[in-house]
Amino acid sequence: MQLSKEEIEILKIIEENHKLPIESIALMAMCSEDAVSAAIQKLEQAKIIMSYPTLIDWSKVEGQEGVIAMIDVKVTPKRGVGFNEVAERISRFPEVSSLYLMSGAYDLSITIEGKTMNQIAQFVSEKLSTIENVVSTTTHFMLKKYKHDGVNFNSGNEDKDRRMVVSP
Amino acid sequence: MKHGYEHYLSQTAKELQPSGIRKFFDLAASMDDVISLGVGEPDFVTPWSIREATILSLEQGFTSYTANAGLLELREEITYYLKNRFGVQYNPSNQITVTIGASQAIDLAFRAILNQGDEVLIVEPAFVSYAPLVAIAGGTPVAVSTSPANGFNVTPEQIEAAITEKTKAILLCSPNNPTGSMLTKNELIEIAAVIKKHDLLVVSDEIYAELSYDEDFCSVAAIDGMYERTILINGFSKGFAMTGWRLGFLAAPTEFVEVMLKIYQYTTMCAPNMLQRGAIEALRNTYPEVESMRNSYRRRRNYVVQTLNQMGLDCHVPGGAFYVFPSIRATGLSSEQFAEELLMKEKVAVVPGHVFGESGEGYIRCSYATSMAQLQEALKRMQRFIESKGVLAEHQSEKVKTH
């Protein structure tokens, strides 16, 4: 889809901070508030803006730490539909937070979020590996999140403004 | 001591005024939780690859002196940079010198060209160091005041009117600190005609060249007939977010560079080796980061300028750097009173305009090199402050909404 310069500008601004009020976005992008609202509506409808997620570091919240696993899955592709059918089936499970078709040693890369290790083990053994066409699974538990979606999870220091209050 | 210390001190040094910024810094630094719009440096940390290249150079043991003029490899990169970005061609072996920040390059330029009593035109409002550096070098700074009527840009007529028999050079800074104003190519051509007519030199501080938002930056050295009379000064501080590194450079005809290099070798020797290696990485590989920082500043500039105008503080649209310079005359306060009261009542630090020269009185410098969240909060507080001064009656309907 071809977008105007203003629309791309608006996307970049809300990609950085989607909580900015429309008035501020309009001032930053140098267009009217109506134009910003219309552009955002259009971009949402076109599914260019997919959602407005909030990135939360659950590991810092007691009792909510959870467990994340990345699973490499080998699949026998099905005639006519390739990997799509099995990928769509897997993506319907609410435990699956992301799913990609990969090149290389395995076919699908799945991220699972669960409350306990046991819950993930159960998902793999009972739901995932029993799907027809799934040949094998390799589960990697995530031990610590350092960076996610471009955001550093541990970087308290770099975000700190170390500049003097007034400088030339 | 027989005569007291006064007797021993240099007359020139004694007569120097302490920077007004320093005084204001001391006041602001004594308070907690201040939101600062008083900062003349990027809010970004130096791009990681530059820091990484510097760490690697230390690991590899690059801890010795370099050539006085800097590593040849860096001077070559600077040459490509000046040629590719601004269309000016220099010889890396004898026309470029890497300095300790652009500030030192300006100091070297004045020391190299000025004799006692030579006058240097300084376009005001101006960066706080220019006039004192002229004085330290034995020259006489002559202010050429600009006004918002002309976007704080100097006109050829103003320059012509300020020239005397003693005028040796003019200092140009575009985009400008503190006004953010920028000279277009056509304006530079007109100014160049006056400079050539009176056979003057130009010390061109181009430190904000990477931060020009609406049109391409034009170096005065690229204007016909100006190359041979320009000492071009630039550096890594602003565009590459490397203020604390103190790395700048100068480029000029060989005859000037040779003299500046003599002073440099006796005073400084060279810029730190490992930092110069980081600078090579900056010029080679960080252009996407520089562009992304520039875009971020441009968006914040749009926001700040329009918000200040809606608030009733007249503010021209600066073409570059990361400062706005709104008028605070409507409040009836002097710029120092305004900045002090704003700091005390609302804990927002801005720099009073008069520290940049007389023509800065009636204005304040606000830097938008800070996060949107901070800017929103700072502007909200500023609005509350000027409302308390009864300025805003006619602007109430357009009241700025912030979080």
XYZ file of N, CA and C in Angstrom, chain A residues 8-9 12-13 16-17 19-21 23-31 33 158-168, chain B residues 21 25 28 34 36 38-43 45 51 127 177 298-299 302-303 306-307 349 351 365 369-370 372 376 401 403:
180
model
N 3.199 8.219 6.827
C 4.415 7.524 7.291
C 4.955 8.220 8.551
N 4.897 9.552 8.525
C 5.358 10.332 9.683
C 4.532 9.960 10.934
N 5.501 6.596 12.274
C 6.778 6.606 13.008
C 6.592 7.198 14.406
N 5.758 8.228 14.487
C 5.545 8.860 15.792
C 4.837 7.894 16.742
N 6.857 4.946 18.124
C 7.718 5.288 19.250
C 6.898 5.413 20.539
N 5.721 5.998 20.429
C 4.909 6.215 21.623
C 3.439 6.347 21.230
N 0.942 6.411 23.041
C 0.105 7.071 24.043
C 0.008 8.586 23.854
N 0.752 9.110 22.888
C 0.676 10.559 22.658
C -0.736 10.946 22.254
N -1.243 12.065 22.802
C -2.573 12.492 22.386
C -2.558 12.972 20.929
N -3.572 15.603 19.626
C -3.120 16.990 19.457
C -1.591 17.043 19.314
N -0.903 16.280 20.140
C 0.570 16.313 20.070
C 1.063 15.702 18.768
N 0.435 14.600 18.359
C 0.863 13.963 17.102
C 0.671 14.950 15.954
N -0.465 15.662 15.973
C -0.744 16.625 14.909
C 0.322 17.718 14.865
N 0.736 18.208 16.039
C 1.764 19.250 16.077
C 3.099 18.713 15.574
N 3.415 17.485 15.976
C 4.704 16.915 15.567
C 4.756 16.659 14.068
N 3.635 16.180 13.519
C 3.612 15.827 12.092
C 3.203 17.024 11.239
N 2.928 18.153 11.867
C 2.523 19.377 11.186
C 1.288 19.167 10.299
N 0.258 18.502 10.849
C -1.006 18.434 10.114
C -2.150 18.589 11.121
N -5.568 17.886 13.443
C -5.979 16.758 14.284
C -6.911 15.831 13.524
N 21.191 3.322 30.649
C 21.285 4.113 29.435
C 20.128 5.095 29.296
N 18.996 4.768 29.911
C 17.847 5.657 29.809
C 17.983 6.864 30.731
N 18.921 6.767 31.658
C 19.062 7.840 32.628
C 19.704 9.055 31.973
N 19.130 10.242 32.211
C 19.702 11.455 31.640
C 20.861 11.893 32.511
N 22.062 11.763 31.972
C 23.238 12.098 32.789
C 23.741 13.502 32.501
N 22.984 14.258 31.700
C 23.464 15.590 31.339
C 23.298 16.567 32.511
N 24.078 17.639 32.488
C 23.906 18.673 33.502
C 22.580 19.380 33.219
N 22.064 20.106 34.208
C 20.749 20.719 34.031
C 20.792 21.834 32.979
N 21.867 22.589 32.981
C 22.034 23.652 31.992
C 23.416 23.492 31.390
N 23.521 23.579 30.077
C 24.839 23.514 29.444
C 24.846 24.378 28.191
N 26.034 24.756 27.680
C 26.103 25.700 26.560
C 25.495 25.117 25.308
N 25.677 31.322 31.373
C 25.140 29.963 31.454
C 25.599 29.289 32.733
N 23.434 27.670 35.536
C 23.611 26.258 35.841
C 23.702 26.038 37.351
N 20.247 26.268 38.874
C 19.388 25.126 38.539
C 19.878 23.847 39.211
N 14.208 19.151 38.659
C 14.009 20.194 37.644
C 13.857 19.526 36.272
N 14.592 19.992 32.589
C 15.521 20.898 31.949
C 15.284 21.058 30.460
N 17.279 23.397 29.343
C 18.443 24.279 29.305
C 19.688 23.582 28.787
N 19.493 22.416 28.204
C 20.642 21.589 27.881
C 21.041 21.744 26.417
N 22.299 22.100 26.192
C 22.763 22.278 24.822
C 23.434 21.055 24.259
N 22.830 19.920 24.465
C 23.429 18.700 23.910
C 22.359 17.651 23.678
N 22.649 16.687 22.783
C 21.638 15.666 22.464
C 21.223 14.875 23.698
N 19.953 14.418 23.706
C 19.522 13.548 24.803
C 19.820 12.091 24.474
N 22.325 8.899 23.771
C 23.677 8.462 24.106
C 24.371 8.164 22.770
N 30.807 3.604 20.389
C 31.366 3.265 21.706
C 32.125 1.953 21.622
N 26.596 31.953 20.478
C 27.167 31.021 21.443
C 28.102 31.797 22.386
N 23.256 28.421 17.453
C 22.978 28.318 18.877
C 23.041 29.757 19.378
N 13.336 16.877 14.685
C 12.441 17.660 13.820
C 10.999 17.576 14.314
N 10.553 16.374 14.707
C 9.171 16.214 15.198
C 8.968 16.998 16.488
N 8.648 20.726 15.772
C 7.304 21.094 15.309
C 6.358 21.247 16.494
N 6.430 20.282 17.393
C 5.547 20.282 18.552
C 5.804 21.507 19.444
N 4.948 25.126 17.802
C 3.511 25.416 17.710
C 2.881 25.562 19.088
N 3.337 24.744 20.029
C 2.773 24.840 21.373
C 3.119 26.182 22.016
N 13.911 24.529 33.777
C 15.112 25.316 33.491
C 15.184 25.673 32.015
N 17.315 28.830 29.404
C 18.449 29.745 29.522
C 18.006 31.147 29.111
N 16.174 30.672 25.679
C 16.523 29.517 24.862
C 15.966 28.258 25.507
N 15.957 18.957 22.951
C 16.659 17.681 22.971
C 16.351 16.976 24.289
N 15.087 16.646 24.464
C 14.674 15.900 25.645
C 13.401 15.146 25.279
N 9.697 13.441 24.711
C 8.379 14.052 24.518
C 7.647 14.178 25.852
N 6.294 17.695 27.119
C 4.873 17.951 27.387
C 4.680 18.540 28.772
N -3.442 21.151 25.066
C -3.761 20.003 25.910
C -2.557 19.082 25.950
N -0.780 15.726 28.410
C -1.128 14.717 29.401
C -1.175 15.303 30.799
